[in-house]
Short mmCIF file of C-alpha atoms in Angstrom, two decimals:
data_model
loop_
_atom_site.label_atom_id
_atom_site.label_comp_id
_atom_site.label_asym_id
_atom_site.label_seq_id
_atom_site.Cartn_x
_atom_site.Cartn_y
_atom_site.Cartn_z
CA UNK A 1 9.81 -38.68 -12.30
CA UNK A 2 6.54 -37.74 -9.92
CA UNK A 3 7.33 -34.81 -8.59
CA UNK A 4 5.64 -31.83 -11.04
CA UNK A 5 7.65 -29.05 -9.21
CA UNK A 6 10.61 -30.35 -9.90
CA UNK A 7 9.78 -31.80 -13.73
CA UNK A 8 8.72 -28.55 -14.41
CA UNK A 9 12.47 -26.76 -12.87
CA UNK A 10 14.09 -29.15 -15.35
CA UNK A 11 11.51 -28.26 -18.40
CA UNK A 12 12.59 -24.22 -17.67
CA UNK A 13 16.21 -24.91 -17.93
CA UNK A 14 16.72 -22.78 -15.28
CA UNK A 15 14.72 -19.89 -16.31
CA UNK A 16 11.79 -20.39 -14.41
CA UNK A 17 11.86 -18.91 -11.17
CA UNK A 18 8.51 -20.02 -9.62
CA UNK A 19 5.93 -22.82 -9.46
CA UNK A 20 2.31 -22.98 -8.69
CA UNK A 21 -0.78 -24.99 -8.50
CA UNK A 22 -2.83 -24.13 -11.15
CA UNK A 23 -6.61 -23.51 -9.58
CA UNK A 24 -8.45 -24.32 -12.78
CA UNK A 25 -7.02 -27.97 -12.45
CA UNK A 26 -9.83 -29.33 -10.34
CA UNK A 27 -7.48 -30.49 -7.94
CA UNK A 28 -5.29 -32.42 -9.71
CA UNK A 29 -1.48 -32.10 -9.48
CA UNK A 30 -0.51 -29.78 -12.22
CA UNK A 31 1.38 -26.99 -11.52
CA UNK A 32 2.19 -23.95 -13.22
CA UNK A 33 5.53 -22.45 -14.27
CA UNK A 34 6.02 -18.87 -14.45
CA UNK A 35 9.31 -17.07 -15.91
CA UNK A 36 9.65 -14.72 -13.46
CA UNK A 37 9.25 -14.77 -9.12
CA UNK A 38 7.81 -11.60 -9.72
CA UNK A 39 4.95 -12.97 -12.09
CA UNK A 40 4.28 -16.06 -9.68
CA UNK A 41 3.42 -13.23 -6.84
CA UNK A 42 1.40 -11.68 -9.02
CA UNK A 43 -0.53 -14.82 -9.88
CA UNK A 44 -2.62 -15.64 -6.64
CA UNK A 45 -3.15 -11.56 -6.10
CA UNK A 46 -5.10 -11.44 -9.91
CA UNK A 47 -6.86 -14.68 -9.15
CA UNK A 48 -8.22 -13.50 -5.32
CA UNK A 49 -9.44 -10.73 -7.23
CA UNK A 50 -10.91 -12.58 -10.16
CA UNK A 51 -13.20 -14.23 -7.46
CA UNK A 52 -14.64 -10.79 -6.29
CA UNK A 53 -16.30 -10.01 -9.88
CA UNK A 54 -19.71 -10.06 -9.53
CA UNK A 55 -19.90 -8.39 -13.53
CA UNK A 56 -18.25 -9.37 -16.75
CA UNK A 57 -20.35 -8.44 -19.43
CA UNK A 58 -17.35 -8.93 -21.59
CA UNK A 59 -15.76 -11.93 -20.40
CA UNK A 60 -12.58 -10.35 -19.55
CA UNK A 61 -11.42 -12.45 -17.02
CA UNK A 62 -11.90 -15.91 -18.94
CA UNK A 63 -8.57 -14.74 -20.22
CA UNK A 64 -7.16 -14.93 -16.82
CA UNK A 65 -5.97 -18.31 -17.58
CA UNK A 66 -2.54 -19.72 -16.85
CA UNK A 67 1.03 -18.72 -16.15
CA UNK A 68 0.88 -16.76 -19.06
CA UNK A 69 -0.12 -13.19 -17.21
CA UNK A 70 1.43 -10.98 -19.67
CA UNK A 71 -1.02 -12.50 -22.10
CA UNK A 72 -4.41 -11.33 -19.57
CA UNK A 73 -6.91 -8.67 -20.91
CA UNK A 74 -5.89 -5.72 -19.10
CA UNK A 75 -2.08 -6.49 -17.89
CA UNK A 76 0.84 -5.32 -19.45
CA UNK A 77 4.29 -6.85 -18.52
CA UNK A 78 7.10 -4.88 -18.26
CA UNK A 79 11.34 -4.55 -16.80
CA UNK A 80 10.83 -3.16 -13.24
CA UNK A 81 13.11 -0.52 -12.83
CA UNK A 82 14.95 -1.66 -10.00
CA UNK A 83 15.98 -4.73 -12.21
CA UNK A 84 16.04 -5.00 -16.30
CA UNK A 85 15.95 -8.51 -16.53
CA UNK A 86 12.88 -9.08 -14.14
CA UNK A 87 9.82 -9.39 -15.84
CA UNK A 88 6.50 -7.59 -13.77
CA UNK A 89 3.16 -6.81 -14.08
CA UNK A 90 4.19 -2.92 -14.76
CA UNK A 91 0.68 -1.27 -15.86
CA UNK A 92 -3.07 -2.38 -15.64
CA UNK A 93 -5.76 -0.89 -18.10
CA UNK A 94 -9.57 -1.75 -17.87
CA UNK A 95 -10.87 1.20 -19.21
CA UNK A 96 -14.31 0.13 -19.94
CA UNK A 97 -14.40 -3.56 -19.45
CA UNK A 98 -17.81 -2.34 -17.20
CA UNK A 99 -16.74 -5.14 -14.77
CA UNK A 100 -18.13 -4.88 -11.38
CA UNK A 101 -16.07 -5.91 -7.75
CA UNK A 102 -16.87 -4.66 -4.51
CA UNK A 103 -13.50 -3.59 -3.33
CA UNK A 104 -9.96 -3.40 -5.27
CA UNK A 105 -8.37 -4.11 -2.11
CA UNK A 106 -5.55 -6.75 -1.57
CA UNK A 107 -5.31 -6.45 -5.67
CA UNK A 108 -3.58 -2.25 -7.10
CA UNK A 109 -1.90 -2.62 -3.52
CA UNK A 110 -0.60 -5.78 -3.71
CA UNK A 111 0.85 -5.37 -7.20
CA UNK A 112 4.30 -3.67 -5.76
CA UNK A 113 5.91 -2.64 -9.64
CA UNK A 114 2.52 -1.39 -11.07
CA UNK A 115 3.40 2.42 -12.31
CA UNK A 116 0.34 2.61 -14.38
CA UNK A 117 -3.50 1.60 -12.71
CA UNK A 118 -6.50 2.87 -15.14
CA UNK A 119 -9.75 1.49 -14.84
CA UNK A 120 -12.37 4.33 -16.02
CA UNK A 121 -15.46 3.27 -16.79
CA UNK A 122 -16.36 -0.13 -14.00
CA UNK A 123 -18.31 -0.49 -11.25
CA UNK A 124 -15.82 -0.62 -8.25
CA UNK A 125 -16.82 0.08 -5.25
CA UNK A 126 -15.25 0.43 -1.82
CA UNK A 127 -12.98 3.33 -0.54
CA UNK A 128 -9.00 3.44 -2.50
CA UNK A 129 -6.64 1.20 -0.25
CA UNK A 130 -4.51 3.20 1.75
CA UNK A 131 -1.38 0.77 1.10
CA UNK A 132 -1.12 2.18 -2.30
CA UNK A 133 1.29 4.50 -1.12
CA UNK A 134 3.59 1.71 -1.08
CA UNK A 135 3.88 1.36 -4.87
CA UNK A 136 7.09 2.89 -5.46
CA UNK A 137 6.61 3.27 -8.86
CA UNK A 138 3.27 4.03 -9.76
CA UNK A 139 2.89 7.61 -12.02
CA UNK A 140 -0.82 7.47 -13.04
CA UNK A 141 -3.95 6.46 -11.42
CA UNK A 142 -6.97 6.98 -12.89
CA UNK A 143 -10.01 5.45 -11.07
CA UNK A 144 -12.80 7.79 -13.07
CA UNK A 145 -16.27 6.74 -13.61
CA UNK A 146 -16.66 4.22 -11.29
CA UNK A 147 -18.56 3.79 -7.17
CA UNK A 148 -15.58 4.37 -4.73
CA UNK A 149 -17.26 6.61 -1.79
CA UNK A 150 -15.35 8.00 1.14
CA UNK A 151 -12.67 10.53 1.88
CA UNK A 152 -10.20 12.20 -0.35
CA UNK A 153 -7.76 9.32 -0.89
CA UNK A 154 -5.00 11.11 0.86
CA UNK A 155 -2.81 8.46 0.41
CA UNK A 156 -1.67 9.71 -2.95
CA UNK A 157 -0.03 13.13 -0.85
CA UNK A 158 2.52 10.83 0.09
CA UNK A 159 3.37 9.61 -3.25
CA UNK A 160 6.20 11.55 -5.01
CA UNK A 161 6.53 9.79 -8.53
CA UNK A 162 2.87 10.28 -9.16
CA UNK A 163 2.30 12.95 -12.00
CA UNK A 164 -1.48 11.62 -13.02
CA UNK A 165 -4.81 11.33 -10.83
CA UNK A 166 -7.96 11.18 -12.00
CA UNK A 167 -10.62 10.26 -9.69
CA UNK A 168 -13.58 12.23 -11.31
CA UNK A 169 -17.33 10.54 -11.87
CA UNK A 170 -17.36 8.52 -8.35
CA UNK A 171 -18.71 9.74 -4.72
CA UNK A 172 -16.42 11.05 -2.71
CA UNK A 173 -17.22 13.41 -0.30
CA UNK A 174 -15.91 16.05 2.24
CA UNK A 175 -12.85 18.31 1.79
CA UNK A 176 -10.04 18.12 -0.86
CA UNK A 177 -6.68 18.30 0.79
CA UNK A 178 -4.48 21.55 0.28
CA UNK A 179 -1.06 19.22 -0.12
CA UNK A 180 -2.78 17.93 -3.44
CA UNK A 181 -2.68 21.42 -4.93
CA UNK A 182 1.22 21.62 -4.07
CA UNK A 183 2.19 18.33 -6.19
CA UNK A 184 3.76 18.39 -9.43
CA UNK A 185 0.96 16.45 -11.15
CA UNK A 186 0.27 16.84 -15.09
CA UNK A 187 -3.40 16.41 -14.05
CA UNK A 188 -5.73 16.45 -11.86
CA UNK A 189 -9.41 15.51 -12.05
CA UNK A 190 -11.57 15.54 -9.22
CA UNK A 191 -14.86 17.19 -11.03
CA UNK A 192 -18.11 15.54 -10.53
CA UNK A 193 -17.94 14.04 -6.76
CA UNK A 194 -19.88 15.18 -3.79
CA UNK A 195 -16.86 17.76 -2.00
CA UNK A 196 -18.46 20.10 -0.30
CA UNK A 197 -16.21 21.94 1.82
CA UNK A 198 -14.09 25.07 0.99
CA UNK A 199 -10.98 25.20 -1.46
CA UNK A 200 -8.12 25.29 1.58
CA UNK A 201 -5.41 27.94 1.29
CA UNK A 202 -1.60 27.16 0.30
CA UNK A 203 0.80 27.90 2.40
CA UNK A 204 3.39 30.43 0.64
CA UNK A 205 6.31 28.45 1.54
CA UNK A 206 5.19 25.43 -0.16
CA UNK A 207 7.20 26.47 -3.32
CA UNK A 208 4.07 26.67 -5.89
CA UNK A 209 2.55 23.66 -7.87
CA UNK A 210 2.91 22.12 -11.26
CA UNK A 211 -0.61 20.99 -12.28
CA UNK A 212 -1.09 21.63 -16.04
CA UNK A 213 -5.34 20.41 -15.75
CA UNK A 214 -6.84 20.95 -12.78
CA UNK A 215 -10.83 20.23 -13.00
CA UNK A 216 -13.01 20.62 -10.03
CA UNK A 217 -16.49 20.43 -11.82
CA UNK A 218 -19.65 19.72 -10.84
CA UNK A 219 -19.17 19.41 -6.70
CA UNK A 220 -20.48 21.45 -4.24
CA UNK A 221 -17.20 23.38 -3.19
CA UNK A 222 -18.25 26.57 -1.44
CA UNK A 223 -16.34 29.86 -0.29
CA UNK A 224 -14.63 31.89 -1.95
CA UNK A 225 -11.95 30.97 -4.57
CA UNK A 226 -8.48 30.55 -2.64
CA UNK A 227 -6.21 33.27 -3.87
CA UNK A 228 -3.36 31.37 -3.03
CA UNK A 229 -4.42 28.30 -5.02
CA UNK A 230 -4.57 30.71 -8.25
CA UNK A 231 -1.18 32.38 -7.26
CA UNK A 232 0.59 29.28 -7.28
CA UNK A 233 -0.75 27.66 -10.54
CA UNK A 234 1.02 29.97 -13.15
CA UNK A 235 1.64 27.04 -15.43
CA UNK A 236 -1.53 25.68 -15.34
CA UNK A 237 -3.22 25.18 -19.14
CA UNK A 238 -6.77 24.36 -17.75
CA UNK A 239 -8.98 24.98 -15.01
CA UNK A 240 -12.36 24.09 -14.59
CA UNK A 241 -13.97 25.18 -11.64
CA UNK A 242 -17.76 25.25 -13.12
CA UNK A 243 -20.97 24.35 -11.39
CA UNK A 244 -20.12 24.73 -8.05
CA UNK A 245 -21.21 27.29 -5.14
CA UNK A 246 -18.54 29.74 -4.71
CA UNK A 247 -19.13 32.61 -3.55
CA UNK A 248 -17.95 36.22 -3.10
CA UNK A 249 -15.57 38.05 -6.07
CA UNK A 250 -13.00 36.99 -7.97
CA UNK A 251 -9.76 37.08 -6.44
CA UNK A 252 -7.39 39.54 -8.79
CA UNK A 253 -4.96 36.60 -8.39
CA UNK A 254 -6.84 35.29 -11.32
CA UNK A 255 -4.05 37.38 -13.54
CA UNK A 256 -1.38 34.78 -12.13
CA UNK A 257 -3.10 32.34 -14.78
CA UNK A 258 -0.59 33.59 -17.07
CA UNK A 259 -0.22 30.37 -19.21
CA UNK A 260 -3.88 29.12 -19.28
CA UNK A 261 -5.73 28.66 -22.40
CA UNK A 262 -9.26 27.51 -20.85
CA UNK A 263 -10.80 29.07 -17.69
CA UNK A 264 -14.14 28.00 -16.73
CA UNK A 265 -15.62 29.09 -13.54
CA UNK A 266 -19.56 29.46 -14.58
CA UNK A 267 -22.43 28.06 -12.70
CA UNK A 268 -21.01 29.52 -9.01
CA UNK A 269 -22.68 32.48 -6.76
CA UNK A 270 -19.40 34.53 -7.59
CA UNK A 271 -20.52 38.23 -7.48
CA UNK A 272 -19.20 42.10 -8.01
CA UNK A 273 -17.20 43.12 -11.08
CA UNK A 274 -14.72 41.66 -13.27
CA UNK A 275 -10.98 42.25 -12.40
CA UNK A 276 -8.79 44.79 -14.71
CA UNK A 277 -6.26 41.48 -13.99
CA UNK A 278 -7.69 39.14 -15.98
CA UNK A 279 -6.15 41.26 -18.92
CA UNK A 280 -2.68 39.21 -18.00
CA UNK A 281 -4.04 36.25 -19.59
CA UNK A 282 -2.13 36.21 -22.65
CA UNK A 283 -2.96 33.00 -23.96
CA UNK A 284 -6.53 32.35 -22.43
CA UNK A 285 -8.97 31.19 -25.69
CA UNK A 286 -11.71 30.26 -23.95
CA UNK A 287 -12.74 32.09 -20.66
CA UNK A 288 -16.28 31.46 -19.31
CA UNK A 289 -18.18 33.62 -15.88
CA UNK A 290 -21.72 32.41 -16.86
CA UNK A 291 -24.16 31.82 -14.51
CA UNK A 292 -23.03 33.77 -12.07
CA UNK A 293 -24.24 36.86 -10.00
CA UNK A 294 -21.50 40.06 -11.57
CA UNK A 295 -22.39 43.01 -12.30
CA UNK A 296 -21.29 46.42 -13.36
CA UNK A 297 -19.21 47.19 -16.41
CA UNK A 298 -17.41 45.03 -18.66
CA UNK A 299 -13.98 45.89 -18.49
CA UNK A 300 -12.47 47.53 -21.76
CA UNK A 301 -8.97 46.75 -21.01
CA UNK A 302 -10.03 43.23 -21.25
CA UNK A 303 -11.36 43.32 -24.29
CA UNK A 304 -8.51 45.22 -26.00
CA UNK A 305 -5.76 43.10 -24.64
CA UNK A 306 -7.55 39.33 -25.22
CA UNK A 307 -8.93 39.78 -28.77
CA UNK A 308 -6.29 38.31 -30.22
CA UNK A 309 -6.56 34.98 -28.68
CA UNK A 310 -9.87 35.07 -27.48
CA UNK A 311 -12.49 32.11 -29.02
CA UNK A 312 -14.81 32.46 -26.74
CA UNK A 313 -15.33 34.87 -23.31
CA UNK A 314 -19.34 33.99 -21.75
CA UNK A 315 -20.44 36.46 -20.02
CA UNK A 316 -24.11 35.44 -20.12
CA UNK A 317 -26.75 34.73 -17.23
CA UNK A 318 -25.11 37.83 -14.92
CA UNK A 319 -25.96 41.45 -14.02
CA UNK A 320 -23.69 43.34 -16.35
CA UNK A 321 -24.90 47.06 -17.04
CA UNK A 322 -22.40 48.30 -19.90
CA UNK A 323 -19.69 47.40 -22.21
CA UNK A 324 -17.74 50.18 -24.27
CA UNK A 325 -17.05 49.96 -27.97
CA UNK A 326 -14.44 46.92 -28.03
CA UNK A 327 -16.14 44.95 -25.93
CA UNK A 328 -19.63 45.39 -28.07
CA UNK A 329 -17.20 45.08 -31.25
CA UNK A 330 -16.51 40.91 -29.56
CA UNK A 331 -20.28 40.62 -29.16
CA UNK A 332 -20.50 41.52 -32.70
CA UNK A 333 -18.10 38.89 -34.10
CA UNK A 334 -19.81 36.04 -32.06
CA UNK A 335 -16.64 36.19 -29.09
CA UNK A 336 -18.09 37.58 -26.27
CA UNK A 337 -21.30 36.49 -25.13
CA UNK A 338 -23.48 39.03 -23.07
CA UNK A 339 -27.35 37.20 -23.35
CA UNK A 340 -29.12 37.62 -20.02
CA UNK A 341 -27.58 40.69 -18.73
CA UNK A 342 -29.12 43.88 -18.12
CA UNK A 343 -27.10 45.90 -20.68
CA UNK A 344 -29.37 48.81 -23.16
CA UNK A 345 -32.35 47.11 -25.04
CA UNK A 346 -30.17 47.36 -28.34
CA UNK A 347 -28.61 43.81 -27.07
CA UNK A 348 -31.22 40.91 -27.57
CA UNK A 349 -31.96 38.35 -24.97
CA UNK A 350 -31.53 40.95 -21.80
CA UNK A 351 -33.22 40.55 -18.54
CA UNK A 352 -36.45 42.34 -17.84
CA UNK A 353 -36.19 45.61 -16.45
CA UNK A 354 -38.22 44.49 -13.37
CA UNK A 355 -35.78 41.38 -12.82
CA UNK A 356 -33.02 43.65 -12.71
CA UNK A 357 -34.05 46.16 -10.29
CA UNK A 358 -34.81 43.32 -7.85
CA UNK A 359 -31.34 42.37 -8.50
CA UNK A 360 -30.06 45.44 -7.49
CA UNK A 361 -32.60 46.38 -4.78
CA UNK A 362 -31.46 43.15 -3.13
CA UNK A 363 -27.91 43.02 -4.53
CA UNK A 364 -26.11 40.37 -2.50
CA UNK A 365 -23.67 42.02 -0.79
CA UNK A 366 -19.58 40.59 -1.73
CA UNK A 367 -16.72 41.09 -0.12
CA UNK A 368 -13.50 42.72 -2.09
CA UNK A 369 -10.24 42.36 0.18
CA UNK A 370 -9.15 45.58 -0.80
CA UNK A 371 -10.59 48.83 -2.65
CA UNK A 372 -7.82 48.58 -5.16
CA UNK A 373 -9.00 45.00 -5.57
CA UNK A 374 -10.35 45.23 -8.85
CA UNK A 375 -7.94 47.23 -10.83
CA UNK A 376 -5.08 45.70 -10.00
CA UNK A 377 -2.70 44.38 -12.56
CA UNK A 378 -0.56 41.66 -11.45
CA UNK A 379 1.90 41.41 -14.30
CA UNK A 380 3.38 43.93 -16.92
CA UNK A 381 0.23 45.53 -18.19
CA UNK A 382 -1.14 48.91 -16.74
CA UNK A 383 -4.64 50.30 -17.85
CA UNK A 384 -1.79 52.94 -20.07
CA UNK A 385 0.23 50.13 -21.92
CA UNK A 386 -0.05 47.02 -23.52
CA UNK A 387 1.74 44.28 -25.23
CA UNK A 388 2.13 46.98 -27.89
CA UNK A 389 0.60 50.48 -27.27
CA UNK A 390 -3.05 49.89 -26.04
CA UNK A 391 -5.17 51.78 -28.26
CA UNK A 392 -7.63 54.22 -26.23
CA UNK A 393 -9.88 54.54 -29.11
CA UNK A 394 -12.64 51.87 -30.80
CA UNK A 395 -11.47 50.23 -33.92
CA UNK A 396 -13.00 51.75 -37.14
CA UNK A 397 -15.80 49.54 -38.22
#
């Protein structure tokens, strides 16, 4: 028998439901069987892209070898959900195989039952192919750490299933969407890009989002911090909105934060006092404002209620003028962190005198929507009550 497509039907038995030319046979007539159609259309997308590596410090893709796909560094094989007894290409993981390609397009797009694409840590380049919204199935994305450029990849708004992006460590640029911040995603990572634009408002009807970790690190995001972003995030654990150039005060709506353990929002140009709000943060541990431009008192509410759960609370590198006896009794166990302030010369590491009055004599001025703005409570606290009774007194040494 001379025909190798059909030898190889008969060696399968019937389970083989595709057939190609292998490309590593120098031309020669043997042909590859794969045990699922699925598999064989996989094939010639993984080998287009095998011939865009220009990297491969760790000789990856010498594995990428055969009909055996399930067997490649980086692929997993898996049942597609629309069909158990298909076998797929379900997930792809090159976390830091440091291989370098100009583009992943025609390859994540062209993989139609991928649910999971991670590939921190590479050098791909290129902008994220908009026909990825066509993968039905794909739940996590994570393209850290690598040189994609361009635009918010908005094609991910239109992608229901997805629950993980992480796009943090390339160089996009411009604004981030306000549709992401209405998703029901586990995380989101966007920190350490080049956005530059202002945090967009929500619209109210958009029903509130989901995000558990929501960094936006280490960009250039300006304005003033959305108060409908915070107002919709009450289950979010962590937010991270440090080093960036917002500006004016801190939106009360902070409070909503209700089930966050980390809040980090140092290194901005946020200015004016702290909110009595941020007392409804019952399970905040580790709260950070350095680097900033506040000033005034340190709220004693908020160091009454947080105590409890409170690891750390930075302060430091502001304009703060004076803290009352719980608040000094934090600084005192290591908590709260005050350095750099302009509080009484009985607290080490303050500003200069002289630094402070220019502070002051030149006090940028910030913008508070409302005069109540800063002592309002947003949950079941008042400045009178407490999870217990509030104690109005400092603790006995």
């Amino acid at each position: 028998m001379n025909n190798p497509l059909l030898l190889g039907i008969l060696l399968c038995l019937g389970t083989c439901l595709d057939a190609l030319p292998d490309p590593s046979s120098n031309g020669t007539e043997e042909m590859l069987i794969f045990l699922d159609q699925r598999l064989a259309v996989a094939y010639p997308v993984i080998q287009r892209f095998k011939l865009l590596i220009t990297l491969d410090p760790f000789k990856i893709t010498q594995t990428w070898i055969g009909s055996d796909i399930c067997s490649y560094r980086g692929f997993y094989c898996d049942n597609p959900p629309d069909n158990k007894t298909a076998l797929t290409v379900a997930s792809i993981d090159f976390n830091g195989f440091q291989l370098s390609a100009p583009s992943i397009e025609g390859f994540v797009d062209q993989l139609p039952d991928l649910a999971l694409f991670h590939v921190n840590s590479n050098n791909f380049g290129g902008t994220v192919p908009t026909n990825i919204v066509n993968l039905k199935y794909l739940y996590e994305l994570d393209i850290s750490n690598n040189r994609f450029t361009g635009q918010f990849p908005t094609a991910v708004l239109d992608m229901p299933g997805l629950t993980y992006l992480d796009i943090r460590f390339n160089s996009f640029s411009g604004s981030i969407p306000p549709q992401i911040f209405s998703k029901s995603l586990d995380v989101l990572f966007v920190n350490d890009n080049g956005f530059t634009a202002s945090l967009p408002d929500i619209p109210e009807d958009d029903g509130g989002a989901h995000i558990l970790y929501l960094t936006l690190a280490n960009n250039k995001l300006k304005g003033p911090l959305p108060s409908s972003v915070l107002r919709s995030m009450s289950s979010l654990s962590e937010v991270v909105f440090l080093n960036n150039d917002f500006t004016g005060c801190i939106p009360y709506e902070i409070g909503f934060l209700k089930g966050a353990s980390v809040i980090d929002i140092g290194g901005n140009k946020l200015t004016g006092p702290l909110p009595f709000s941020l007392t409804c943060l019952e399970k905040v541990e580790q709260l950070n404002f350095a680097g900033n431009l506040l000033f005034g008192v340190i709220p004693e509410p908020v160091c009454m209620l947080l105590r409890d759960n409170l690891v750390n609370l930075s302060l430091s590198d502001n304009y703060f003028t004076h803290l009352g006896p719980w608040c000094r009794g934090l600084v005192e166990t290591g908590v709260l962190d005050v350095r750099n302030n302009c509080l009484p010369f009985f607290f080490p590491g303050q500003r200069s005198m002289k630094e402070c009055a220019e502070f002051f004599l030149k006090r940028p001025k910030y913008y508070c929507p409302h005069r109540w703005f800063n002592s309002f409570i947003p949950c079941r606290y008042s400045l009178t009550s407490s999870r217990d009774e509030m104690p109005m007194v400092a603790p006995s040494p």
